[in-house]
mmCIF file of C-alpha atoms in Angstrom:
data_model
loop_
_atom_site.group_PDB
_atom_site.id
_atom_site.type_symbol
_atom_site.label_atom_id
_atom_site.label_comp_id
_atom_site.label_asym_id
_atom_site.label_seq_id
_atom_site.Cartn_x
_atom_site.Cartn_y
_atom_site.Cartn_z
ATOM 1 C CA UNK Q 1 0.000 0.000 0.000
ATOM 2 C CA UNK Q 2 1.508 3.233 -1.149
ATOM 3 C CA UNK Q 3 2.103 6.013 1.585
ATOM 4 C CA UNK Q 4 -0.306 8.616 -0.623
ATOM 5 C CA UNK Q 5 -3.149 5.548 -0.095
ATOM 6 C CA UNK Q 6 -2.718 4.927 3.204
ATOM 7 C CA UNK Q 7 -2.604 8.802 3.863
ATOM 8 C CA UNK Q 8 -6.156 9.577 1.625
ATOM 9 C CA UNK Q 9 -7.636 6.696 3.622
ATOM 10 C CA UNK Q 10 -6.942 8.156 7.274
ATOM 11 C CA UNK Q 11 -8.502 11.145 5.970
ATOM 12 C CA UNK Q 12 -11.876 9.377 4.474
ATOM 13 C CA UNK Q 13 -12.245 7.195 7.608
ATOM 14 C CA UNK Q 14 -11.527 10.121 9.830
ATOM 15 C CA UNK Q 15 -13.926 12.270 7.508
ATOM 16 C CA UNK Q 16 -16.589 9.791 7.638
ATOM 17 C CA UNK Q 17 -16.266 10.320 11.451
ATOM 18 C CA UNK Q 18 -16.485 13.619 11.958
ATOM 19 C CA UNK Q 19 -19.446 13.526 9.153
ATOM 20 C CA UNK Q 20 -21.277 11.779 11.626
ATOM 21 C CA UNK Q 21 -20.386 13.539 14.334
ATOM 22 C CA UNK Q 22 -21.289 17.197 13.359
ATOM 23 C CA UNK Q 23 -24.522 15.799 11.292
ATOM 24 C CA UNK Q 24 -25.701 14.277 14.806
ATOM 25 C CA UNK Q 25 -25.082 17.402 16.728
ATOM 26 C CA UNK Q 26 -26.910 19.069 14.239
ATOM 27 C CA UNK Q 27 -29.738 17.577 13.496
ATOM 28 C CA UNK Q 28 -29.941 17.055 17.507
ATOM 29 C CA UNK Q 29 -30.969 20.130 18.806
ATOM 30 C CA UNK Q 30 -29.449 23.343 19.022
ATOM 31 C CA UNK Q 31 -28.056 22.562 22.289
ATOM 32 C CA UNK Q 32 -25.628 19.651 21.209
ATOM 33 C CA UNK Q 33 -24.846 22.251 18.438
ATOM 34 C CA UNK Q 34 -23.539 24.533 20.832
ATOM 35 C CA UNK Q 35 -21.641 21.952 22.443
ATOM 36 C CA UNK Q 36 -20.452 20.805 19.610
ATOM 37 C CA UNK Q 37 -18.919 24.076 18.698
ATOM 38 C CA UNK Q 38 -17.601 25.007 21.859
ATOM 39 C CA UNK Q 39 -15.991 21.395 22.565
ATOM 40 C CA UNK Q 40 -14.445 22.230 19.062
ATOM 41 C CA UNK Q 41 -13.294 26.110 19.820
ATOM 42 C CA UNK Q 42 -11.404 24.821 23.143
ATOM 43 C CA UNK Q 43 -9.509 22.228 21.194
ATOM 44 C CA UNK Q 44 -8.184 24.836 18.649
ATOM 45 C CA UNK Q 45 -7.447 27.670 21.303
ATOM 46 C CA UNK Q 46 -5.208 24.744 22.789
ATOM 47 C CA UNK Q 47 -3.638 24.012 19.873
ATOM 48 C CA UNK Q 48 -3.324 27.682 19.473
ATOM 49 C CA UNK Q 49 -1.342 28.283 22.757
ATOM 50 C CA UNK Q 50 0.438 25.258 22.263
ATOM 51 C CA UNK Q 51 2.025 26.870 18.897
ATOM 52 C CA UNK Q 52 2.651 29.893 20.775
ATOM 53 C CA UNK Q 53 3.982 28.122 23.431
ATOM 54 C CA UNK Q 54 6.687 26.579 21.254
ATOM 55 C CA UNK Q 55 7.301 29.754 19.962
ATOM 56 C CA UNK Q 56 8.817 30.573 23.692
ATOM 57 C CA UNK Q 57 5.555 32.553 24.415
ATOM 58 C CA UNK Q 58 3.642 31.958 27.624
ATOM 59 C CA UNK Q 59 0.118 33.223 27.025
ATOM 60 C CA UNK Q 60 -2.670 32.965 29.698
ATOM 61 C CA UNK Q 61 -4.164 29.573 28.890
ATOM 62 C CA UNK Q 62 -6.643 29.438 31.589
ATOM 63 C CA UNK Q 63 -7.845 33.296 31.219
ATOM 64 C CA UNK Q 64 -7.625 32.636 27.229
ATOM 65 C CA UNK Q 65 -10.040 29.837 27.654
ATOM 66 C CA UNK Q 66 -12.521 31.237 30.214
ATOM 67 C CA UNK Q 67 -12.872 34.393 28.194
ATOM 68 C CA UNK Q 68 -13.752 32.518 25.012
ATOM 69 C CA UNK Q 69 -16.773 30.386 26.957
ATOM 70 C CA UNK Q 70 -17.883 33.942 27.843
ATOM 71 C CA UNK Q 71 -18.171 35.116 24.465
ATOM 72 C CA UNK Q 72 -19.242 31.848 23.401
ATOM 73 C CA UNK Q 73 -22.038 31.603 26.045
ATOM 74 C CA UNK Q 74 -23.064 35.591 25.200
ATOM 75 C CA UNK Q 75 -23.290 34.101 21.198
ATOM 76 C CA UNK Q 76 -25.350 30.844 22.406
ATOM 77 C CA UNK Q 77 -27.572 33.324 24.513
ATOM 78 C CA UNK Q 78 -28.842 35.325 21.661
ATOM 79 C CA UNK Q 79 -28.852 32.307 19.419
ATOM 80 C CA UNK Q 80 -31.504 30.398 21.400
ATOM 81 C CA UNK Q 81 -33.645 33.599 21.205
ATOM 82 C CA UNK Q 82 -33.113 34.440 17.963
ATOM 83 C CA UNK Q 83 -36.285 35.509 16.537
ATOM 84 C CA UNK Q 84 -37.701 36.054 19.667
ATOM 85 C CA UNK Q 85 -37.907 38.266 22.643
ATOM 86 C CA UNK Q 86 -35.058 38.279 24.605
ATOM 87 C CA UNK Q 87 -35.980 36.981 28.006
ATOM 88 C CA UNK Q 88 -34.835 37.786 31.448
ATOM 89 C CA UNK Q 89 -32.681 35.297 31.579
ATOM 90 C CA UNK Q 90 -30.983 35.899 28.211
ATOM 91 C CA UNK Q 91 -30.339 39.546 29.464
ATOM 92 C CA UNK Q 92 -28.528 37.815 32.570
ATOM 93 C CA UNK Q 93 -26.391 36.119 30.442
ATOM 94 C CA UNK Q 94 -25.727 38.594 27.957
ATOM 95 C CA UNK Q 95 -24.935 40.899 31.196
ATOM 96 C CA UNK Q 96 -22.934 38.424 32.579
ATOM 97 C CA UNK Q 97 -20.543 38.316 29.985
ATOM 98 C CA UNK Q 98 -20.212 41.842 28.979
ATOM 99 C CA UNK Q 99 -19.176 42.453 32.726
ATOM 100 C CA UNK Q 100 -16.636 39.117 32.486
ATOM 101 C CA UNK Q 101 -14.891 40.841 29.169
ATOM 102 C CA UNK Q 102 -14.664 44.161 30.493
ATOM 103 C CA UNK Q 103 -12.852 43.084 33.653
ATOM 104 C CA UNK Q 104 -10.738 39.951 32.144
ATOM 105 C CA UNK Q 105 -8.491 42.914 30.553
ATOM 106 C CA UNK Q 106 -6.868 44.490 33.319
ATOM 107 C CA UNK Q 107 -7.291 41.515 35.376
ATOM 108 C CA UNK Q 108 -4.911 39.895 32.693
ATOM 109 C CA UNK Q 109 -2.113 43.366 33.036
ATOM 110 C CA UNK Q 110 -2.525 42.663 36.865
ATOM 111 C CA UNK Q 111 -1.583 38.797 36.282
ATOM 112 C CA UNK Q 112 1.014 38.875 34.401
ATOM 113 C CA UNK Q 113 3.069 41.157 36.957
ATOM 114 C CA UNK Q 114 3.104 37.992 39.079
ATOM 115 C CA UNK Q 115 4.293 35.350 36.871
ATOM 116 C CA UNK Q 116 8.029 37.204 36.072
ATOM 117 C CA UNK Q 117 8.211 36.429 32.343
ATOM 118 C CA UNK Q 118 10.782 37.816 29.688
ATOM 119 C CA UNK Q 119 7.893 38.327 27.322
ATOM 120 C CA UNK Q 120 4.665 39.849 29.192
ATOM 121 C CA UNK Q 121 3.306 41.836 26.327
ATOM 122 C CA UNK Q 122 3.965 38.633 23.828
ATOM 123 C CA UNK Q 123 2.270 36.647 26.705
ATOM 124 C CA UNK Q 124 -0.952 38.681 26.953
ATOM 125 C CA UNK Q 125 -1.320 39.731 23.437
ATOM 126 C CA UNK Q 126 -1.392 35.836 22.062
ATOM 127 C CA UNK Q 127 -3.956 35.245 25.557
ATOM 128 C CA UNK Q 128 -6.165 37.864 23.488
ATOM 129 C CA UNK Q 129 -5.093 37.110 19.936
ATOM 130 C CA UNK Q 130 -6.608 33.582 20.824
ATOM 131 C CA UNK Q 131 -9.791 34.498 21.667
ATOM 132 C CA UNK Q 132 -9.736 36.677 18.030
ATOM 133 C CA UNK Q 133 -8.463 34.124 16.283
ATOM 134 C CA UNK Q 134 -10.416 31.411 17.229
ATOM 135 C CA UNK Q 135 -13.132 31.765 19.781
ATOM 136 C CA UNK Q 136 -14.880 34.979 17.690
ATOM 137 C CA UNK Q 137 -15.634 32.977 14.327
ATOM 138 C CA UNK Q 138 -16.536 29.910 16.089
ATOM 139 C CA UNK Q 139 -19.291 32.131 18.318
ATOM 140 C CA UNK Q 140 -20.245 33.727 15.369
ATOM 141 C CA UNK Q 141 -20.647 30.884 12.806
ATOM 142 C CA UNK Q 142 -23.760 29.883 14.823
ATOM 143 C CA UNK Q 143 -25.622 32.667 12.822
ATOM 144 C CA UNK Q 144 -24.321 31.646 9.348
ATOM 145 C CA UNK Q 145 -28.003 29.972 8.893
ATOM 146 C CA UNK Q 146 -29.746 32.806 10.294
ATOM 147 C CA UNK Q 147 -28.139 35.107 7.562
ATOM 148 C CA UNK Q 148 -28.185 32.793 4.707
ATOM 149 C CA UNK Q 149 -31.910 31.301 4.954
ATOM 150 C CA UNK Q 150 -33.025 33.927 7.407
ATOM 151 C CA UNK Q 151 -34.045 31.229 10.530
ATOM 152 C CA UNK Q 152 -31.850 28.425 11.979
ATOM 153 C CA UNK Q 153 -31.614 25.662 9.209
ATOM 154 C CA UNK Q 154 -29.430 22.162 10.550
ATOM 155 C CA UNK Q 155 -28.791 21.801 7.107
ATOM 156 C CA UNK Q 156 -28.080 24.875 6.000
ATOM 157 C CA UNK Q 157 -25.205 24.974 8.620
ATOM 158 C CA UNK Q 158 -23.954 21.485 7.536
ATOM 159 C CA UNK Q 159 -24.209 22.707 3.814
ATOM 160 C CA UNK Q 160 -21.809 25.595 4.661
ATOM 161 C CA UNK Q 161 -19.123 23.882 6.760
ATOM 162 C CA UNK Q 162 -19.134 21.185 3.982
ATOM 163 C CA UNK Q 163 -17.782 24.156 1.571
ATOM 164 C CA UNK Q 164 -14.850 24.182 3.790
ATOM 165 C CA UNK Q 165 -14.819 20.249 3.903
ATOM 166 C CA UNK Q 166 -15.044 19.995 -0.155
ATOM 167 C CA UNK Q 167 -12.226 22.697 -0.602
ATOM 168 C CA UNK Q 168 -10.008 20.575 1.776
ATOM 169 C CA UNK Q 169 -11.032 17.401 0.189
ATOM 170 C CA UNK Q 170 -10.599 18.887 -4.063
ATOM 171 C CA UNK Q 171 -7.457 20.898 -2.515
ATOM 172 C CA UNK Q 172 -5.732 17.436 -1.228
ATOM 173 C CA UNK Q 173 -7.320 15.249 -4.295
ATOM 174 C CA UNK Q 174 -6.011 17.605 -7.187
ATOM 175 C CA UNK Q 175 -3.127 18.646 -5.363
ATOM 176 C CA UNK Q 176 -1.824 14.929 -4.756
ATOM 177 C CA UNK Q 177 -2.876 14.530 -8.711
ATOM 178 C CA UNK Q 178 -1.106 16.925 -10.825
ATOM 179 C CA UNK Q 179 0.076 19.843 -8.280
ATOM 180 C CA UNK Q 180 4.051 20.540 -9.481
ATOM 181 C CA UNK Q 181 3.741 24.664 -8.830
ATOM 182 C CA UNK Q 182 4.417 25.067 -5.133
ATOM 183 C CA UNK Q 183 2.161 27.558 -3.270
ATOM 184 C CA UNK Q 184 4.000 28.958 0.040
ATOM 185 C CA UNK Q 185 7.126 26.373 0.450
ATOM 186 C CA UNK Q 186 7.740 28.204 3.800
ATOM 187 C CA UNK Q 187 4.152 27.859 5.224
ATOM 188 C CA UNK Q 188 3.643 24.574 3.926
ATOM 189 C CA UNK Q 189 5.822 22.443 1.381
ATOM 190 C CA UNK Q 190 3.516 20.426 0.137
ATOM 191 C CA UNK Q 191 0.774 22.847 -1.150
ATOM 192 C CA UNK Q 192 0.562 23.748 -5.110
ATOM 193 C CA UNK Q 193 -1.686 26.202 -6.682
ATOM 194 C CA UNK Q 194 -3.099 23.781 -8.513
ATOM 195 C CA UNK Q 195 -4.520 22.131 -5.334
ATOM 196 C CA UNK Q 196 -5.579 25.601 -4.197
ATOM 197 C CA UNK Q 197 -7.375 26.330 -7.559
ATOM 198 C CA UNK Q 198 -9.118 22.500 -7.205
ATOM 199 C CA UNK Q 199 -10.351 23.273 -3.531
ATOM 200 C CA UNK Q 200 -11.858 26.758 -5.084
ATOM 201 C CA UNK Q 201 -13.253 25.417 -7.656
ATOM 202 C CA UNK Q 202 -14.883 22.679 -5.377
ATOM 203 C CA UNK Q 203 -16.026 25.424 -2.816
ATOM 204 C CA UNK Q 204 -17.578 27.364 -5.464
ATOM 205 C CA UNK Q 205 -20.096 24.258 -6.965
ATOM 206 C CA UNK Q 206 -20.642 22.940 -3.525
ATOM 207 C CA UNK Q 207 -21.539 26.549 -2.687
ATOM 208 C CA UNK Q 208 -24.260 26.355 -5.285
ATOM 209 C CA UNK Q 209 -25.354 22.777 -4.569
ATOM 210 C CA UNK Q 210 -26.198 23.981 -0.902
ATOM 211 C CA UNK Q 211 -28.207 27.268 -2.295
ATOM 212 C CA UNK Q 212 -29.888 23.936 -4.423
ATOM 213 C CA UNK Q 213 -30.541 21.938 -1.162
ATOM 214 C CA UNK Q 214 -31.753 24.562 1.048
ATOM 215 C CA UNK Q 215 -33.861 26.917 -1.792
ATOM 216 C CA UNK Q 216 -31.111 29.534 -0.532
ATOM 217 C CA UNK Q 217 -30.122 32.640 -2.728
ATOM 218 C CA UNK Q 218 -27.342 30.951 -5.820
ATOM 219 C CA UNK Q 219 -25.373 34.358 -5.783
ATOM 220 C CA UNK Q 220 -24.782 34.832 -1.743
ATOM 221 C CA UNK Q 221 -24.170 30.685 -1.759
ATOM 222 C CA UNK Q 222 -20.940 31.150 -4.242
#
């Protein structure tokens, strides 16, 4: 079995997988959705920090990671009431986490005065770049239906992340095939631009098949 087989089958079976897995959480309810996401913005802030980390910058794990679930809780908040009136409850929340952001800041400066590292500023600006980098899109990507079919649609979330899945999976296939013009050898060797225009390509007519599945708007899909 050649190394390019065995490679393109760990990604089906692990693609079949997570298919599964983010269909079911889905088509669940919107609470396993948020769980779903949220289980899946902690893992990449810790693969964030662990980058940074190697990197010989210290950011704020813990504070990086609470101040994402407040963001991500303020987002879930106004996503369970979307299209209707906020409730007490909501406001709490919404409240809550306003208060949370505004404090984490300083409370961060005030930290990092105690731990005695040779790069404070690198240390809290990758705690905060974190939280933009990751936790933001994740929090808002639970409105993509909302603003595509204008009310939460199961499958009109799973038909947008699978344009990211199809532009992985035409980027890898057509790369793999006939990609001999390397992309960015310093980012990543192995990329050509003729993967990149493959997983475009594939992005664009999977963007039109999910305007097809959901009766969604052809233009806004691509």
């Amino acid at each position: 079995m050649s190394e390019k087989f065995k490679n393109l089958l760990v990604r089906t079976i692990s693609g079949v997988v997570l298919l599964l897995l983010v269909v079911g959480a889905l088509v669940w309810s919107k609470w396993s959705t948020g769980a779903l996401f949220a289980v899946i913005m902690v893992g990449g802030l810790l693969e964030f920090y662990r980058l940074c980390r190697k990197k010989g910058v210290e950011p704020m794990i813990s504070v990086g990671v609470a101040t994402s679930l407040a963001i991500f809780a303020l987002a879930f908040a106004v996503f369970l009431q979307w299209g209707s009136p906020a409730t007490e409850t909501t406001a709490r929340i919404v409240l809550g986490a306003l208060l949370y952001i505004m404090l984490i800041v300083p409370t961060t400066f005030v930290c990092e005065l105690w731990r005695k590292s040779a790069t404070p500023i690198a240390n809290i600006a990758t705690t905060f770049m974190g939280v933009i980098y990751v936790a933001l899109p994740i929090a808002t990507l639970l409105f993509v239906p909302q603003l595509l079919v204008g009310e939460w649609s199961a499958w009109a979330m799973l038909a947008f992340i699978s344009i990211i899945w199809i532009n992985d999976i035409f980027a890898y296939l057509v790369g793999v095939s006939i990609g001999k013009h390397r992309l960015c050898e310093r980012i990543s060797p192995k990329k050509s631009w003729e993967g990149f225009f493959g997983g475009v390509l594939g992005s664009l007519a999977m963007g039109a098949f999910g305007a097809y599945i959901v009766d969604g708007n052809y233009l806004l899909w691509i």
